[in-house]
Amino acid sequence: MNSNRQAVIVAGVRTPFAKRQTAFKYFTPLDLGKLVCAELLERADLEPKTVDQVVFGQVIPSLQAPNVAREIVLGLGMPPGIPAYTVSKACITSYQTTVNVLEAIQEGAIECGIAGGTESASDVPMMASKPLQDALHDAASAKTLVQRLAPFRNLSPSDLLPRPPAIAEPSTGETMGEAGERMAKENGISREAQDEFAHRSHQRAAHAWREGKFSDEVMAVHIPPDFTETLVEDNLLRPESDLATYAKLKPVFDKKYGTVTAGNSSPLTDGASALLLMNEAKAKALGMPILGKVRSYAFAALDPFDQLLLGPAYATPIALERAGMTLADMDLIDMHEAFAATVLSTIQAFESATFAREKLNRSEPIGKVDWDKLNVNGGSIAMGHPFAATGAREIAQTLGELKRRGGGVALCTACAAGGMGAAMVLEVTS
């Protein structure tokens, strides 16, 4: 890498994360994206014209603003000459947007860029059935009232019902929750272990909020429609989490024999997060603080008919190898908590010599996970999971914790639909 093109992360911020159909139910993904990017620029005290590119992500499609990144640029009144594009890569979307900006800086194409993601599970587009779509198209081109009504004569009542976006894997027909349930069974992950992990996530996130650890990372958002209330913390968190209450919840995906519940899963969430990346020399010239660097990264994928959400176990050894480090070298480990079962399955794979040999073609396991380093401030089960925003949340949160500890290195990982996974080694110098 050309030393004059070293990319650094200089700022990161996110909205509080809100359970769907609660505080942010009147916001569109574009609204949330504009809010977080405006806050990012204000906190960095950076002129918008300094930004050369915006790469933003969104997973749940928006018919009104399909290129949300470009609409953020225009909606904030940033210089219209700033190019912007949108990425959709399931739950690892803002890992990808971060890497895209990072690579553009390291190639010398740009000197400064914004990466991130925005999501609203409250603003899900509803589609018409194919027969109704065809009838509407035919009616639109008709010339008389009789001709306009004719295409609707053969429709059944079910054809008139709205269709939500598909949540199952197109390849397998299996939802992520069903995949998490299957992984729990195949890997022998008990209900008790899942509930204990979820309880741990809420405890650690609540402690981090009480300690003020997120004050520099999370913005306040005034809530519509009257804007008299303000959300300043994630509203999914259970500050007084009680392990006994988890056992009372019923399984969601396998109601008779299942172990995955609403309590040990990440909830549907609204929110946005953003990172500001810059050429290191430019950052220093502007007197910008440097949060940290991306030492290495990797994306990987597996057959979705296998263990769908085990992607981090495939991506992590590649990222560690590229960093010239081992799992034992990491000061912190942050794993996206899609489901407690998937995190526990991933840890099991990390430590398995059989998995390393049979799936990774490696002679040694990835390494033993030190639980004192794992998700020290909680994770997606406690904070929520706005699909496109989680990666940038993990990155900013981990860099902040490393900086509080005086520096070090950390591994961030996330699983994703389609059998994909991401891993990133972050570095903060003292």
Short mmCIF file of C-alpha atoms in Angstrom, two decimals:
data_model
loop_
_atom_site.label_atom_id
_atom_site.label_comp_id
_atom_site.label_asym_id
_atom_site.label_seq_id
_atom_site.Cartn_x
_atom_site.Cartn_y
_atom_site.Cartn_z
CA MET A 1 0.00 0.00 0.00
CA ASN A 2 1.22 3.49 -0.86
CA SER A 3 1.87 5.16 2.51
CA ASN A 4 0.51 8.41 1.12
CA ARG A 5 -2.82 6.71 0.52
CA GLN A 6 -3.38 5.14 3.94
CA ALA A 7 -7.07 5.35 4.83
CA VAL A 8 -8.21 6.13 8.37
CA ILE A 9 -11.57 6.40 10.08
CA VAL A 10 -11.91 9.84 11.61
CA ALA A 11 -15.50 9.84 12.87
CA GLY A 12 -18.47 7.58 13.42
CA VAL A 13 -22.00 8.17 14.63
CA ARG A 14 -25.35 6.42 14.67
CA THR A 15 -28.92 7.13 15.59
CA PRO A 16 -30.34 5.32 18.58
CA PHE A 17 -31.82 2.06 17.34
CA ALA A 18 -35.59 1.73 17.71
CA LYS A 19 -37.85 -1.29 17.62
CA ARG A 20 -39.97 -1.28 14.46
CA GLN A 21 -43.24 0.65 14.62
CA THR A 22 -42.13 2.65 17.66
CA ALA A 23 -40.16 5.90 17.87
CA PHE A 24 -38.99 6.01 14.24
CA LYS A 25 -42.13 4.69 12.57
CA TYR A 26 -42.72 8.01 10.78
CA PHE A 27 -39.18 8.16 9.38
CA THR A 28 -38.24 6.77 5.99
CA PRO A 29 -34.80 5.18 5.48
CA LEU A 30 -33.83 8.36 3.61
CA ASP A 31 -34.89 10.50 6.58
CA LEU A 32 -32.69 8.45 8.93
CA GLY A 33 -29.79 8.48 6.49
CA LYS A 34 -29.91 12.26 6.15
CA LEU A 35 -30.11 12.70 9.92
CA VAL A 36 -27.04 10.58 10.63
CA CYS A 37 -24.93 12.03 7.81
CA ALA A 38 -25.78 15.60 8.82
CA GLU A 39 -24.78 14.77 12.39
CA LEU A 40 -21.56 13.14 11.18
CA LEU A 41 -20.51 16.25 9.25
CA GLU A 42 -21.46 18.54 12.14
CA ARG A 43 -19.55 16.53 14.73
CA ALA A 44 -16.51 16.37 12.48
CA ASP A 45 -16.85 20.11 11.78
CA LEU A 46 -16.25 19.30 8.12
CA GLU A 47 -17.33 21.29 5.11
CA PRO A 48 -19.51 19.06 2.89
CA LYS A 49 -17.40 20.02 -0.13
CA THR A 50 -14.50 18.09 1.43
CA VAL A 51 -16.39 14.82 0.86
CA ASP A 52 -15.52 13.18 -2.46
CA GLN A 53 -17.91 10.24 -2.35
CA VAL A 54 -20.83 8.79 -0.39
CA VAL A 55 -21.44 5.04 -0.34
CA PHE A 56 -24.47 4.08 1.70
CA GLY A 57 -26.42 0.89 2.17
CA GLN A 58 -30.04 -0.19 2.43
CA VAL A 59 -31.38 -3.75 2.50
CA ILE A 60 -35.17 -3.35 2.59
CA PRO A 61 -35.83 -1.80 -0.83
CA SER A 62 -37.30 1.67 -1.18
CA LEU A 63 -39.41 2.41 -4.24
CA GLN A 64 -39.30 6.17 -3.65
CA ALA A 65 -35.51 6.46 -3.26
CA PRO A 66 -33.77 3.37 -4.65
CA ASN A 67 -30.38 5.13 -4.62
CA VAL A 68 -30.60 6.39 -1.05
CA ALA A 69 -26.94 7.46 -1.04
CA ARG A 70 -27.45 9.97 -3.83
CA GLU A 71 -30.63 11.28 -2.25
CA ILE A 72 -28.75 11.86 1.01
CA VAL A 73 -26.24 14.04 -0.85
CA LEU A 74 -28.95 16.06 -2.56
CA GLY A 75 -31.29 16.12 0.42
CA LEU A 76 -28.64 17.59 2.71
CA GLY A 77 -27.71 20.28 0.21
CA MET A 78 -24.23 18.87 -0.22
CA PRO A 79 -22.45 19.85 -3.44
CA PRO A 80 -24.35 18.07 -6.23
CA GLY A 81 -21.07 17.07 -7.84
CA ILE A 82 -20.44 14.48 -5.13
CA PRO A 83 -21.07 11.02 -6.64
CA ALA A 84 -22.95 8.52 -4.51
CA TYR A 85 -24.24 4.98 -4.84
CA THR A 86 -26.14 2.47 -2.75
CA VAL A 87 -25.10 -1.04 -1.69
CA SER A 88 -27.26 -3.95 -0.58
CA LYS A 89 -25.44 -6.93 0.90
CA ALA A 90 -27.83 -8.10 3.63
CA CYS A 91 -26.49 -7.79 7.18
CA ILE A 92 -22.91 -7.05 6.07
CA THR A 93 -23.95 -4.09 3.94
CA SER A 94 -22.08 -1.37 5.84
CA TYR A 95 -18.98 -3.54 6.06
CA GLN A 96 -19.08 -3.42 2.28
CA THR A 97 -19.75 0.33 2.07
CA THR A 98 -16.81 0.93 4.43
CA VAL A 99 -14.52 -1.23 2.32
CA ASN A 100 -15.64 0.49 -0.88
CA VAL A 101 -14.72 3.92 0.47
CA LEU A 102 -11.53 2.54 2.00
CA GLU A 103 -10.42 1.04 -1.31
CA ALA A 104 -11.23 4.23 -3.22
CA ILE A 105 -8.98 6.18 -0.84
CA GLN A 106 -6.18 3.63 -1.05
CA GLU A 107 -6.37 3.63 -4.84
CA GLY A 108 -6.02 7.40 -4.81
CA ALA A 109 -9.42 7.91 -6.47
CA ILE A 110 -10.71 9.99 -3.55
CA GLU A 111 -9.37 11.53 -0.35
CA CYS A 112 -12.51 11.61 1.78
CA GLY A 113 -15.74 9.62 1.83
CA ILE A 114 -18.78 8.71 3.90
CA ALA A 115 -19.84 5.11 4.37
CA GLY A 116 -22.76 3.68 6.28
CA GLY A 117 -26.24 2.28 6.11
CA THR A 118 -29.85 3.08 6.90
CA GLU A 119 -32.85 0.86 7.48
CA SER A 120 -36.50 1.09 8.41
CA ALA A 121 -38.32 -2.12 9.25
CA SER A 122 -41.32 0.16 9.83
CA ASP A 123 -41.35 1.34 6.22
CA VAL A 124 -41.60 -1.90 4.27
CA PRO A 125 -42.93 -1.57 0.71
CA MET A 126 -46.00 -3.68 -0.04
CA MET A 127 -46.29 -5.18 -3.50
CA ALA A 128 -49.23 -6.21 -5.63
CA SER A 129 -49.68 -9.78 -6.80
CA LYS A 130 -48.58 -10.57 -10.38
CA PRO A 131 -52.18 -10.95 -11.64
CA LEU A 132 -53.10 -7.59 -10.11
CA GLN A 133 -49.98 -5.96 -11.59
CA ASP A 134 -50.90 -7.28 -15.03
CA ALA A 135 -54.48 -6.01 -14.66
CA LEU A 136 -53.29 -2.56 -13.58
CA HIS A 137 -50.91 -2.34 -16.53
CA ASP A 138 -53.67 -3.35 -18.97
CA ALA A 139 -56.12 -0.91 -17.42
CA ALA A 140 -53.63 1.95 -17.65
CA SER A 141 -53.45 1.62 -21.43
CA ALA A 142 -57.21 1.16 -21.94
CA LYS A 143 -59.21 3.92 -23.58
CA THR A 144 -62.74 3.37 -22.27
CA LEU A 145 -64.22 2.60 -18.85
CA VAL A 146 -65.35 -0.85 -20.00
CA GLN A 147 -61.85 -1.62 -21.26
CA ARG A 148 -60.35 -0.40 -17.97
CA LEU A 149 -62.58 -2.68 -15.91
CA ALA A 150 -62.21 -5.76 -18.11
CA PRO A 151 -58.73 -6.82 -16.86
CA PHE A 152 -60.05 -7.11 -13.28
CA ARG A 153 -62.88 -9.54 -14.02
CA ASN A 154 -60.85 -12.73 -13.58
CA LEU A 155 -59.02 -11.72 -10.42
CA SER A 156 -59.61 -13.75 -7.27
CA PRO A 157 -59.93 -12.13 -3.82
CA SER A 158 -56.44 -13.39 -2.93
CA ASP A 159 -55.01 -11.55 -5.95
CA LEU A 160 -56.08 -8.27 -4.32
CA LEU A 161 -54.12 -8.87 -1.12
CA PRO A 162 -50.84 -6.90 -0.71
CA ARG A 163 -47.61 -8.89 -0.76
CA PRO A 164 -44.77 -8.01 1.65
CA PRO A 165 -41.17 -8.50 0.45
CA ALA A 166 -39.99 -12.10 0.71
CA ILE A 167 -37.94 -12.88 3.82
CA ALA A 168 -37.01 -16.43 2.91
CA GLU A 169 -33.84 -17.34 1.02
CA PRO A 170 -34.79 -17.63 -2.67
CA SER A 171 -32.39 -20.55 -3.01
CA THR A 172 -33.54 -22.61 -0.04
CA GLY A 173 -36.95 -21.23 0.95
CA GLU A 174 -35.64 -20.96 4.52
CA THR A 175 -35.84 -17.78 6.61
CA MET A 176 -32.87 -16.63 8.69
CA GLY A 177 -34.78 -17.49 11.86
CA GLU A 178 -35.40 -21.00 10.59
CA ALA A 179 -31.72 -21.27 9.70
CA GLY A 180 -30.78 -20.12 13.20
CA GLU A 181 -33.09 -22.76 14.66
CA ARG A 182 -31.58 -25.46 12.46
CA MET A 183 -28.06 -24.40 13.46
CA ALA A 184 -29.00 -24.62 17.12
CA LYS A 185 -30.16 -28.20 16.62
CA GLU A 186 -27.22 -29.30 14.45
CA ASN A 187 -24.64 -27.80 16.79
CA GLY A 188 -26.29 -28.83 20.04
CA ILE A 189 -26.81 -25.27 21.25
CA SER A 190 -29.14 -25.45 24.23
CA ARG A 191 -32.02 -23.12 25.04
CA GLU A 192 -30.31 -22.28 28.34
CA ALA A 193 -27.08 -21.26 26.61
CA GLN A 194 -28.97 -19.05 24.16
CA ASP A 195 -30.97 -17.34 26.89
CA GLU A 196 -27.85 -16.78 29.00
CA PHE A 197 -26.09 -15.21 26.03
CA ALA A 198 -29.04 -12.88 25.33
CA HIS A 199 -29.17 -11.90 29.00
CA ARG A 200 -25.43 -11.18 28.87
CA SER A 201 -25.90 -8.94 25.83
CA HIS A 202 -28.54 -6.82 27.56
CA GLN A 203 -26.52 -6.61 30.77
CA ARG A 204 -23.39 -5.45 29.00
CA ALA A 205 -25.18 -2.95 26.77
CA ALA A 206 -27.05 -1.51 29.77
CA HIS A 207 -23.77 -1.15 31.66
CA ALA A 208 -22.15 0.59 28.67
CA TRP A 209 -25.03 3.08 28.49
CA ARG A 210 -24.80 3.76 32.24
CA GLU A 211 -21.05 4.32 31.94
CA GLY A 212 -21.58 6.85 29.12
CA LYS A 213 -19.57 4.81 26.65
CA PHE A 214 -21.95 5.51 23.77
CA SER A 215 -22.34 9.24 24.34
CA ASP A 216 -19.84 10.08 21.60
CA GLU A 217 -21.24 7.51 19.18
CA VAL A 218 -25.03 7.96 19.41
CA MET A 219 -26.91 11.11 18.44
CA ALA A 220 -30.21 12.34 19.84
CA VAL A 221 -33.18 12.22 17.47
CA HIS A 222 -36.35 14.31 17.84
CA ILE A 223 -39.37 12.13 17.23
CA PRO A 224 -42.11 13.05 14.74
CA PRO A 225 -44.83 13.94 14.19
CA ASP A 226 -44.75 16.70 16.83
CA PHE A 227 -41.01 16.49 17.70
CA THR A 228 -41.64 17.19 21.39
CA GLU A 229 -39.96 13.93 22.46
CA THR A 230 -36.37 12.92 21.87
CA LEU A 231 -34.86 9.45 21.63
CA VAL A 232 -31.35 9.38 23.07
CA GLU A 233 -30.84 5.65 23.71
CA ASP A 234 -31.74 2.38 22.01
CA ASN A 235 -35.31 1.60 23.00
CA LEU A 236 -35.00 -2.19 22.65
CA LEU A 237 -32.66 -2.54 25.61
CA ARG A 238 -33.80 -4.34 28.77
CA PRO A 239 -31.78 -2.50 31.48
CA GLU A 240 -33.19 -4.76 34.17
CA SER A 241 -32.83 -7.97 32.18
CA ASP A 242 -33.83 -10.98 34.27
CA LEU A 243 -32.64 -14.38 33.10
CA ALA A 244 -35.72 -16.09 34.50
CA THR A 245 -38.02 -14.22 32.13
CA TYR A 246 -36.30 -15.63 29.02
CA ALA A 247 -37.38 -19.18 29.87
CA LYS A 248 -41.05 -18.11 29.74
CA LEU A 249 -40.89 -17.14 26.05
CA LYS A 250 -42.17 -19.59 23.45
CA PRO A 251 -40.09 -20.70 20.44
CA VAL A 252 -40.87 -18.80 17.25
CA PHE A 253 -39.66 -20.92 14.35
CA ASP A 254 -40.23 -24.44 15.66
CA LYS A 255 -43.05 -24.10 18.13
CA LYS A 256 -42.85 -27.70 19.36
CA TYR A 257 -39.16 -28.52 19.57
CA GLY A 258 -37.47 -25.16 18.98
CA THR A 259 -35.16 -23.09 21.18
CA VAL A 260 -34.95 -19.80 19.26
CA THR A 261 -37.26 -17.18 20.78
CA ALA A 262 -37.87 -13.46 20.46
CA GLY A 263 -35.76 -13.02 23.59
CA ASN A 264 -32.60 -14.64 22.23
CA SER A 265 -32.85 -13.09 18.75
CA SER A 266 -32.15 -9.63 17.38
CA PRO A 267 -35.41 -7.70 16.78
CA LEU A 268 -36.59 -5.91 13.66
CA THR A 269 -35.18 -2.42 14.00
CA ASP A 270 -35.09 1.10 12.54
CA GLY A 271 -31.85 3.12 12.53
CA ALA A 272 -28.85 4.43 10.64
CA SER A 273 -25.09 4.70 11.13
CA ALA A 274 -22.27 6.45 9.29
CA LEU A 275 -18.48 6.57 9.20
CA LEU A 276 -16.18 9.28 7.86
CA LEU A 277 -13.04 7.97 6.19
CA MET A 278 -10.13 10.05 4.99
CA ASN A 279 -6.66 9.88 3.56
CA GLU A 280 -4.40 9.91 6.63
CA ALA A 281 -2.22 12.72 5.36
CA LYS A 282 -5.28 14.85 4.62
CA ALA A 283 -6.78 14.07 8.03
CA LYS A 284 -3.61 15.19 9.76
CA ALA A 285 -3.39 18.31 7.63
CA LEU A 286 -6.95 19.21 8.63
CA GLY A 287 -6.27 18.44 12.29
CA MET A 288 -8.89 15.68 12.32
CA PRO A 289 -8.89 13.13 15.15
CA ILE A 290 -8.11 9.58 14.00
CA LEU A 291 -10.31 6.89 15.50
CA GLY A 292 -8.41 4.04 13.93
CA LYS A 293 -7.56 2.03 10.85
CA VAL A 294 -8.76 -1.07 9.06
CA ARG A 295 -5.78 -3.39 9.16
CA SER A 296 -7.42 -6.09 7.04
CA TYR A 297 -10.79 -7.38 5.94
CA ALA A 298 -12.34 -10.37 4.21
CA PHE A 299 -15.67 -11.41 2.79
CA ALA A 300 -16.60 -15.04 2.38
CA ALA A 301 -19.57 -17.18 1.44
CA LEU A 302 -20.81 -20.71 1.88
CA ASP A 303 -23.55 -22.88 0.45
CA PRO A 304 -26.80 -21.54 1.97
CA PHE A 305 -28.08 -25.13 2.20
CA ASP A 306 -25.33 -25.65 4.78
CA GLN A 307 -25.23 -23.53 7.97
CA LEU A 308 -26.53 -20.30 6.47
CA LEU A 309 -25.31 -17.87 9.15
CA LEU A 310 -21.84 -19.29 9.74
CA GLY A 311 -20.15 -16.86 7.34
CA PRO A 312 -17.86 -15.27 9.99
CA ALA A 313 -16.13 -18.60 10.53
CA TYR A 314 -15.15 -18.59 6.85
CA ALA A 315 -14.18 -14.91 6.60
CA THR A 316 -12.27 -14.58 9.89
CA PRO A 317 -9.24 -16.79 9.14
CA ILE A 318 -8.71 -14.91 5.88
CA ALA A 319 -8.84 -11.50 7.57
CA LEU A 320 -6.50 -12.65 10.36
CA GLU A 321 -4.06 -14.09 7.85
CA ARG A 322 -4.09 -10.86 5.85
CA ALA A 323 -3.38 -8.93 9.05
CA GLY A 324 -0.52 -11.28 9.92
CA MET A 325 -2.19 -12.02 13.26
CA THR A 326 -4.04 -14.73 15.16
CA LEU A 327 -7.25 -14.72 17.15
CA ALA A 328 -5.16 -14.73 20.34
CA ASP A 329 -3.62 -11.40 19.28
CA MET A 330 -7.01 -9.65 19.35
CA ASP A 331 -7.73 -7.35 22.28
CA LEU A 332 -11.46 -7.34 21.49
CA ILE A 333 -13.86 -9.46 19.45
CA ASP A 334 -17.20 -8.10 18.25
CA MET A 335 -19.64 -10.57 16.67
CA HIS A 336 -22.98 -9.51 15.23
CA GLU A 337 -25.70 -11.17 17.28
CA ALA A 338 -28.30 -12.16 14.70
CA PHE A 339 -29.38 -14.93 17.06
CA ALA A 340 -27.70 -16.22 20.19
CA ALA A 341 -27.65 -19.62 18.47
CA THR A 342 -25.65 -18.30 15.52
CA VAL A 343 -23.03 -16.59 17.69
CA LEU A 344 -22.61 -19.72 19.80
CA SER A 345 -22.40 -21.83 16.65
CA THR A 346 -19.73 -19.52 15.24
CA ILE A 347 -17.69 -19.72 18.45
CA GLN A 348 -17.99 -23.50 18.28
CA ALA A 349 -16.68 -23.44 14.69
CA PHE A 350 -13.80 -21.10 15.64
CA GLU A 351 -12.60 -23.61 18.22
CA SER A 352 -13.18 -26.80 16.21
CA ALA A 353 -10.26 -28.64 14.63
CA THR A 354 -12.76 -30.73 12.65
CA PHE A 355 -14.41 -27.61 11.18
CA ALA A 356 -10.99 -26.18 10.29
CA ARG A 357 -9.95 -29.37 8.56
CA GLU A 358 -13.19 -30.24 6.77
CA LYS A 359 -14.56 -26.79 5.90
CA LEU A 360 -11.52 -24.51 5.76
CA ASN A 361 -8.84 -26.98 4.66
CA ARG A 362 -6.67 -25.76 7.54
CA SER A 363 -4.64 -27.86 9.95
CA GLU A 364 -5.44 -25.74 13.02
CA PRO A 365 -8.67 -24.25 14.35
CA ILE A 366 -9.20 -20.51 14.09
CA GLY A 367 -8.68 -20.17 17.83
CA LYS A 368 -10.29 -20.18 21.23
CA VAL A 369 -12.58 -17.25 21.97
CA ASP A 370 -11.77 -15.33 25.14
CA TRP A 371 -15.19 -14.43 26.55
CA ASP A 372 -13.71 -11.49 28.45
CA LYS A 373 -12.97 -9.92 25.06
CA LEU A 374 -16.24 -10.84 23.33
CA ASN A 375 -18.99 -8.23 22.78
CA VAL A 376 -17.89 -6.39 25.89
CA ASN A 377 -20.55 -3.68 25.41
CA GLY A 378 -23.34 -5.93 24.22
CA GLY A 379 -24.54 -6.47 20.69
CA SER A 380 -27.44 -6.68 18.29
CA ILE A 381 -29.71 -8.72 20.57
CA ALA A 382 -29.75 -5.82 23.04
CA MET A 383 -29.32 -2.86 20.69
CA GLY A 384 -31.27 -4.02 17.68
CA HIS A 385 -30.33 -4.78 14.12
CA PRO A 386 -31.17 -2.29 11.35
CA PHE A 387 -29.76 -4.54 8.64
CA ALA A 388 -27.68 -2.06 6.64
CA ALA A 389 -26.55 -0.06 9.69
CA THR A 390 -25.17 -2.80 11.94
CA GLY A 391 -21.71 -3.11 10.42
CA ALA A 392 -20.88 0.57 10.78
CA ARG A 393 -22.27 0.45 14.33
CA GLU A 394 -19.93 -2.43 15.17
CA ILE A 395 -16.93 -0.68 13.65
CA ALA A 396 -17.46 2.65 15.41
CA GLN A 397 -18.35 0.99 18.70
CA THR A 398 -15.26 -1.24 18.64
CA LEU A 399 -12.89 1.59 17.71
CA GLY A 400 -14.34 3.65 20.56
CA GLU A 401 -13.73 0.87 23.06
CA LEU A 402 -10.18 0.29 21.81
CA LYS A 403 -9.46 4.00 22.16
CA ARG A 404 -10.79 4.02 25.73
CA ARG A 405 -8.41 1.16 26.48
CA GLY A 406 -5.41 3.02 25.10
CA GLY A 407 -5.26 1.28 21.73
CA GLY A 408 -5.01 -2.23 20.40
CA VAL A 409 -6.47 -4.50 17.74
CA ALA A 410 -9.91 -6.03 17.37
CA LEU A 411 -11.84 -8.43 15.21
CA CYS A 412 -15.33 -7.47 14.00
CA THR A 413 -17.51 -10.04 12.25
CA ALA A 414 -21.03 -10.44 10.94
CA CYS A 415 -23.10 -13.12 9.25
CA ALA A 416 -25.55 -12.38 6.46
CA ALA A 417 -28.32 -13.83 4.37
CA GLY A 418 -27.23 -15.79 1.33
CA GLY A 419 -24.60 -17.64 3.36
CA MET A 420 -22.24 -14.65 3.43
CA GLY A 421 -19.94 -13.35 6.12
CA ALA A 422 -17.58 -10.45 6.80
CA ALA A 423 -14.56 -10.04 9.07
CA MET A 424 -12.46 -6.97 9.72
CA VAL A 425 -9.36 -6.40 11.84
CA LEU A 426 -9.31 -2.89 13.31
CA GLU A 427 -6.35 -1.11 14.82
CA VAL A 428 -6.11 1.85 17.19
CA THR A 429 -2.76 3.31 18.21
CA SER A 430 -2.34 4.96 21.60
#
